[in-house]
């Protein structure tokens, strides 16, 4: 299961707190992605980055922020502005025009 | 933008039977169609993909067909086994550089022993 890692596996936060999810890859992929997975809704794209210091909003970016200071790292911050943050978050990376490699995911619960 | 619809949302088959999952897409520019399998609590993993210059691709018990005119593609699993039980996602993207991939909503396949 090496290549792309996410930490922690489970994360619990109180409502109103920002929380940062980690994603690291050693596959030398330029592109990285964040998805949110809810039951029955598939994978929805939050943000993606094609190159260091550049990223684009996906379909559901509101209430989230990202940074891409290093090729290997693409952390996601879930802010207090995200109205329904409890979900399973998946990070992925890829080469151009190729499959996406997913991390093991972080299950975030906000109460 | 691209929209991918996937059917059915759940599918139960007897072990040894075939399973078929269908997807449609909206953007005629899409030319890369991967299929991912996600077992319970695990990450999605690619099981097969097809590009628009090919109409069909097969890998052992798994095959994918693509009809660009009708904008639909399908996953076929033959001789299903209990370990095939999982959620399957189709996806579509334009493979020019780094693609933004649009996923279907998933099909939960249950193979009954």
mmCIF file of C-alpha atoms in Angstrom:
data_model
loop_
_atom_site.group_PDB
_atom_site.id
_atom_site.type_symbol
_atom_site.label_atom_id
_atom_site.label_comp_id
_atom_site.label_asym_id
_atom_site.label_seq_id
_atom_site.Cartn_x
_atom_site.Cartn_y
_atom_site.Cartn_z
ATOM 1 C CA UNK A 1 0.000 0.000 0.000
ATOM 2 C CA UNK A 2 2.903 2.386 -0.448
ATOM 3 C CA UNK A 3 3.007 5.273 -2.865
ATOM 4 C CA UNK A 4 0.321 7.597 -1.548
ATOM 5 C CA UNK A 5 -0.502 7.993 2.114
ATOM 6 C CA UNK A 6 -3.106 9.888 4.077
ATOM 7 C CA UNK A 7 -3.177 10.626 7.749
ATOM 8 C CA UNK A 8 -4.861 10.219 10.068
ATOM 9 C CA UNK A 9 -7.200 7.360 9.191
ATOM 10 C CA UNK A 10 -9.891 8.672 11.557
ATOM 11 C CA UNK A 11 -10.307 12.256 12.690
ATOM 12 C CA UNK A 12 -12.786 13.741 15.115
ATOM 13 C CA UNK A 13 -13.395 17.463 15.512
ATOM 14 C CA UNK A 14 -15.840 19.794 17.140
ATOM 15 C CA UNK A 15 -18.021 21.980 14.992
ATOM 16 C CA UNK A 16 -16.432 25.351 14.288
ATOM 17 C CA UNK A 17 -12.855 24.073 14.208
ATOM 18 C CA UNK A 18 -10.677 23.992 11.120
ATOM 19 C CA UNK A 19 -8.948 20.689 10.435
ATOM 20 C CA UNK A 20 -6.156 19.741 8.025
ATOM 21 C CA UNK A 21 -5.930 16.371 6.296
ATOM 22 C CA UNK A 22 -2.547 15.184 5.119
ATOM 23 C CA UNK A 23 -1.737 13.626 1.734
ATOM 24 C CA UNK A 24 1.759 12.579 0.667
ATOM 25 C CA UNK A 25 2.942 10.696 -2.422
ATOM 26 C CA UNK A 26 6.310 9.322 -3.482
ATOM 27 C CA UNK A 27 5.234 8.331 -6.992
ATOM 28 C CA UNK A 28 6.736 11.454 -8.586
ATOM 29 C CA UNK A 29 3.296 12.391 -9.936
ATOM 30 C CA UNK A 30 2.723 16.000 -10.893
ATOM 31 C CA UNK A 31 -1.057 15.932 -10.423
ATOM 32 C CA UNK A 32 -2.873 15.487 -7.124
ATOM 33 C CA UNK A 33 -6.570 15.495 -6.273
ATOM 34 C CA UNK A 34 -8.939 15.607 -3.308
ATOM 35 C CA UNK A 35 -12.305 13.871 -3.380
ATOM 36 C CA UNK A 36 -15.133 13.640 -0.936
ATOM 37 C CA UNK A 37 -17.141 10.424 -0.729
ATOM 38 C CA UNK A 38 -20.617 10.247 0.772
ATOM 39 C CA UNK A 39 -22.894 7.190 0.655
ATOM 40 C CA UNK A 40 -24.672 6.922 -2.686
ATOM 41 C CA UNK A 41 -22.946 9.968 -4.174
ATOM 42 C CA UNK A 42 -19.788 8.564 -5.633
ATOM 43 C CA UNK A 43 -16.613 10.610 -5.656
ATOM 44 C CA UNK A 44 -16.910 14.371 -5.841
ATOM 45 C CA UNK A 45 -13.883 16.496 -6.710
ATOM 46 C CA UNK A 46 -12.956 19.181 -4.177
ATOM 47 C CA UNK A 47 -9.648 20.542 -5.529
ATOM 48 C CA UNK A 48 -6.935 19.411 -7.871
ATOM 49 C CA UNK A 49 -3.391 20.519 -8.622
ATOM 50 C CA UNK A 50 -1.467 19.921 -11.808
ATOM 51 C CA UNK A 51 1.801 21.439 -10.667
ATOM 52 C CA UNK A 52 3.490 22.854 -7.591
ATOM 53 C CA UNK A 53 2.123 26.221 -6.431
ATOM 54 C CA UNK A 54 -0.970 25.901 -8.620
ATOM 55 C CA UNK A 55 -4.392 24.383 -7.961
ATOM 56 C CA UNK A 56 -7.941 24.596 -9.249
ATOM 57 C CA UNK A 57 -11.357 24.309 -7.649
ATOM 58 C CA UNK A 58 -13.334 21.200 -8.308
ATOM 59 C CA UNK A 59 -17.092 20.746 -8.129
ATOM 60 C CA UNK A 60 -17.514 21.233 -4.377
ATOM 61 C CA UNK A 61 -14.687 23.559 -3.251
ATOM 62 C CA UNK A 62 -16.747 25.776 -0.935
ATOM 63 C CA UNK A 63 -15.576 25.500 2.656
ATOM 64 C CA UNK A 64 -12.270 23.851 1.736
ATOM 65 C CA UNK A 65 -8.760 25.131 1.053
ATOM 66 C CA UNK A 66 -5.549 23.525 -0.195
ATOM 67 C CA UNK A 67 -1.883 24.284 -0.738
ATOM 68 C CA UNK A 68 0.754 22.723 -2.989
ATOM 69 C CA UNK A 69 4.155 23.910 -1.797
ATOM 70 C CA UNK A 70 5.869 20.624 -2.592
ATOM 71 C CA UNK A 71 5.336 18.078 -5.352
ATOM 72 C CA UNK A 72 4.907 15.315 -2.793
ATOM 73 C CA UNK A 73 2.345 17.002 -0.568
ATOM 74 C CA UNK A 74 -1.211 18.302 -1.048
ATOM 75 C CA UNK A 75 -2.877 19.023 2.322
ATOM 76 C CA UNK A 76 -6.595 19.788 2.534
ATOM 77 C CA UNK A 77 -8.060 22.096 5.169
ATOM 78 C CA UNK A 78 -11.714 21.678 6.033
ATOM 79 C CA UNK A 79 -12.792 25.043 7.371
ATOM 80 C CA UNK A 80 -15.618 25.934 9.712
ATOM 81 C CA UNK A 81 -17.429 27.333 6.654
ATOM 82 C CA UNK A 82 -18.033 23.804 5.345
ATOM 83 C CA UNK A 83 -21.615 23.148 6.406
ATOM 84 C CA UNK A 84 -21.546 19.360 6.360
ATOM 85 C CA UNK A 85 -17.926 18.240 6.755
ATOM 86 C CA UNK A 86 -18.484 14.708 8.041
ATOM 87 C CA UNK A 87 -17.406 12.420 5.197
ATOM 88 C CA UNK A 88 -14.744 10.096 3.848
ATOM 89 C CA UNK A 89 -11.959 12.055 2.115
ATOM 90 C CA UNK A 90 -9.768 10.510 -0.556
ATOM 91 C CA UNK A 91 -6.585 11.906 -2.017
ATOM 92 C CA UNK A 92 -5.246 10.748 -5.389
ATOM 93 C CA UNK A 93 -2.331 11.389 -7.719
ATOM 94 C CA UNK A 94 -1.642 10.660 -11.365
ATOM 95 C CA UNK A 95 0.665 11.006 -14.356
ATOM 96 C CA UNK A 96 -0.699 12.767 -17.466
ATOM 97 C CA UNK A 97 -3.549 10.899 -19.172
ATOM 98 C CA UNK A 98 -3.264 7.959 -16.799
ATOM 99 C CA UNK A 99 -5.097 6.266 -13.955
ATOM 100 C CA UNK A 100 -5.469 7.867 -10.572
ATOM 101 C CA UNK A 101 -3.812 6.257 -7.588
ATOM 102 C CA UNK A 102 -5.803 6.722 -4.407
ATOM 103 C CA UNK A 103 -4.684 6.990 -0.822
ATOM 104 C CA UNK A 104 -6.360 4.939 1.933
ATOM 105 C CA UNK A 105 -8.631 7.814 2.922
ATOM 106 C CA UNK A 106 -9.427 9.805 6.057
ATOM 107 C CA UNK A 107 -12.796 9.485 7.746
ATOM 108 C CA UNK A 108 -13.661 12.844 9.305
ATOM 109 C CA UNK A 109 -16.401 13.147 11.899
ATOM 110 C CA UNK A 110 -17.475 16.574 13.084
ATOM 111 C CA UNK A 111 -19.839 16.841 16.036
ATOM 112 C CA UNK B 1 -18.938 20.159 -17.762
ATOM 113 C CA UNK B 2 -18.964 16.400 -17.969
ATOM 114 C CA UNK B 3 -21.820 14.429 -16.422
ATOM 115 C CA UNK B 4 -21.602 10.679 -15.888
ATOM 116 C CA UNK B 5 -24.638 8.556 -15.061
ATOM 117 C CA UNK B 6 -24.254 5.003 -13.799
ATOM 118 C CA UNK B 7 -26.804 2.200 -13.513
ATOM 119 C CA UNK B 8 -27.842 0.218 -11.627
ATOM 120 C CA UNK B 9 -27.019 1.546 -8.179
ATOM 121 C CA UNK B 10 -27.197 -1.959 -6.709
ATOM 122 C CA UNK B 11 -26.857 -5.346 -8.368
ATOM 123 C CA UNK B 12 -27.172 -8.830 -6.924
ATOM 124 C CA UNK B 13 -26.114 -11.879 -8.911
ATOM 125 C CA UNK B 14 -25.607 -15.539 -8.178
ATOM 126 C CA UNK B 15 -22.037 -16.771 -8.113
ATOM 127 C CA UNK B 16 -21.024 -17.828 -11.613
ATOM 128 C CA UNK B 17 -23.472 -15.511 -13.357
ATOM 129 C CA UNK B 18 -22.468 -12.403 -15.301
ATOM 130 C CA UNK B 19 -22.826 -8.814 -14.135
ATOM 131 C CA UNK B 20 -23.179 -5.753 -16.345
ATOM 132 C CA UNK B 21 -22.875 -2.128 -15.229
ATOM 133 C CA UNK B 22 -23.684 0.689 -17.636
ATOM 134 C CA UNK B 23 -22.576 4.308 -17.786
ATOM 135 C CA UNK B 24 -23.399 7.241 -20.016
ATOM 136 C CA UNK B 25 -21.450 10.462 -20.394
ATOM 137 C CA UNK B 26 -22.318 13.852 -21.812
ATOM 138 C CA UNK B 27 -19.099 15.439 -23.116
ATOM 139 C CA UNK B 28 -18.190 14.140 -26.560
ATOM 140 C CA UNK B 29 -14.596 15.311 -25.962
ATOM 141 C CA UNK B 30 -14.092 12.679 -23.254
ATOM 142 C CA UNK B 31 -11.787 9.940 -24.457
ATOM 143 C CA UNK B 32 -10.571 8.079 -21.371
ATOM 144 C CA UNK B 33 -12.921 5.793 -19.430
ATOM 145 C CA UNK B 34 -11.548 4.008 -16.351
ATOM 146 C CA UNK B 35 -13.369 1.645 -14.028
ATOM 147 C CA UNK B 36 -12.503 1.467 -10.336
ATOM 148 C CA UNK B 37 -13.367 -1.149 -7.724
ATOM 149 C CA UNK B 38 -13.721 -0.165 -4.094
ATOM 150 C CA UNK B 39 -13.995 -2.822 -1.426
ATOM 151 C CA UNK B 40 -15.601 -1.892 1.864
ATOM 152 C CA UNK B 41 -13.458 0.584 3.799
ATOM 153 C CA UNK B 42 -10.679 0.546 1.217
ATOM 154 C CA UNK B 43 -9.405 2.829 -1.510
ATOM 155 C CA UNK B 44 -10.696 2.664 -5.104
ATOM 156 C CA UNK B 45 -8.384 0.785 -7.437
ATOM 157 C CA UNK B 46 -8.333 0.712 -11.211
ATOM 158 C CA UNK B 47 -9.506 -2.595 -12.668
ATOM 159 C CA UNK B 48 -9.685 -1.746 -16.352
ATOM 160 C CA UNK B 49 -9.746 1.283 -18.613
ATOM 161 C CA UNK B 50 -10.488 2.050 -22.236
ATOM 162 C CA UNK B 51 -9.568 4.870 -24.557
ATOM 163 C CA UNK B 52 -11.740 6.168 -27.349
ATOM 164 C CA UNK B 53 -9.704 4.612 -30.134
ATOM 165 C CA UNK B 54 -10.758 1.180 -28.896
ATOM 166 C CA UNK B 55 -14.277 -0.284 -28.827
ATOM 167 C CA UNK B 56 -13.674 -3.165 -26.458
ATOM 168 C CA UNK B 57 -11.015 -4.310 -24.037
ATOM 169 C CA UNK B 58 -10.832 -7.524 -22.063
ATOM 170 C CA UNK B 59 -8.775 -8.683 -19.108
ATOM 171 C CA UNK B 60 -9.562 -12.221 -17.975
ATOM 172 C CA UNK B 61 -13.132 -12.138 -16.557
ATOM 173 C CA UNK B 62 -13.532 -8.395 -16.982
ATOM 174 C CA UNK B 63 -14.369 -6.541 -20.172
ATOM 175 C CA UNK B 64 -15.330 -3.002 -21.048
ATOM 176 C CA UNK B 65 -17.150 -1.859 -24.178
ATOM 177 C CA UNK B 66 -17.411 1.676 -25.498
ATOM 178 C CA UNK B 67 -19.922 3.188 -27.907
ATOM 179 C CA UNK B 68 -18.763 6.722 -28.684
ATOM 180 C CA UNK B 69 -21.702 7.497 -30.922
ATOM 181 C CA UNK B 70 -24.195 6.758 -28.169
ATOM 182 C CA UNK B 71 -21.829 8.055 -25.456
ATOM 183 C CA UNK B 72 -22.069 4.997 -23.282
ATOM 184 C CA UNK B 73 -19.716 2.369 -21.944
ATOM 185 C CA UNK B 74 -20.236 -0.782 -19.944
ATOM 186 C CA UNK B 75 -18.386 -3.095 -17.585
ATOM 187 C CA UNK B 76 -18.943 -6.822 -17.961
ATOM 188 C CA UNK B 77 -17.853 -9.318 -15.320
ATOM 189 C CA UNK B 78 -18.238 -12.988 -16.221
ATOM 190 C CA UNK B 79 -18.199 -16.010 -13.920
ATOM 191 C CA UNK B 80 -18.659 -13.798 -10.887
ATOM 192 C CA UNK B 81 -17.078 -14.803 -7.585
ATOM 193 C CA UNK B 82 -17.802 -13.657 -4.016
ATOM 194 C CA UNK B 83 -14.605 -11.575 -4.049
ATOM 195 C CA UNK B 84 -16.092 -9.511 -6.861
ATOM 196 C CA UNK B 85 -18.508 -8.046 -4.297
ATOM 197 C CA UNK B 86 -17.637 -4.348 -4.038
ATOM 198 C CA UNK B 87 -18.667 -0.917 -5.268
ATOM 199 C CA UNK B 88 -17.719 -0.198 -8.868
ATOM 200 C CA UNK B 89 -17.278 3.311 -10.250
ATOM 201 C CA UNK B 90 -17.103 4.338 -13.861
ATOM 202 C CA UNK B 91 -15.450 7.596 -14.859
ATOM 203 C CA UNK B 92 -14.858 9.784 -17.883
ATOM 204 C CA UNK B 93 -12.263 12.381 -18.748
ATOM 205 C CA UNK B 94 -10.396 14.032 -21.571
ATOM 206 C CA UNK B 95 -6.888 12.638 -21.618
ATOM 207 C CA UNK B 96 -5.108 15.764 -22.729
ATOM 208 C CA UNK B 97 -2.516 16.435 -20.066
ATOM 209 C CA UNK B 98 -3.858 16.220 -16.550
ATOM 210 C CA UNK B 99 -7.465 15.307 -16.712
ATOM 211 C CA UNK B 100 -10.262 16.277 -14.428
ATOM 212 C CA UNK B 101 -12.048 12.988 -13.943
ATOM 213 C CA UNK B 102 -15.808 12.825 -13.464
ATOM 214 C CA UNK B 103 -17.063 9.752 -11.617
ATOM 215 C CA UNK B 104 -20.378 7.962 -11.731
ATOM 216 C CA UNK B 105 -22.294 7.445 -8.499
ATOM 217 C CA UNK B 106 -21.247 3.822 -8.130
ATOM 218 C CA UNK B 107 -22.803 0.360 -8.322
ATOM 219 C CA UNK B 108 -22.817 -1.894 -5.300
ATOM 220 C CA UNK B 109 -22.368 -5.436 -6.591
ATOM 221 C CA UNK B 110 -23.237 -8.358 -4.373
ATOM 222 C CA UNK B 111 -22.307 -11.852 -5.513
ATOM 223 C CA UNK B 112 -24.350 -14.449 -3.690
ATOM 224 C CA UNK B 113 -22.530 -17.761 -3.083
#
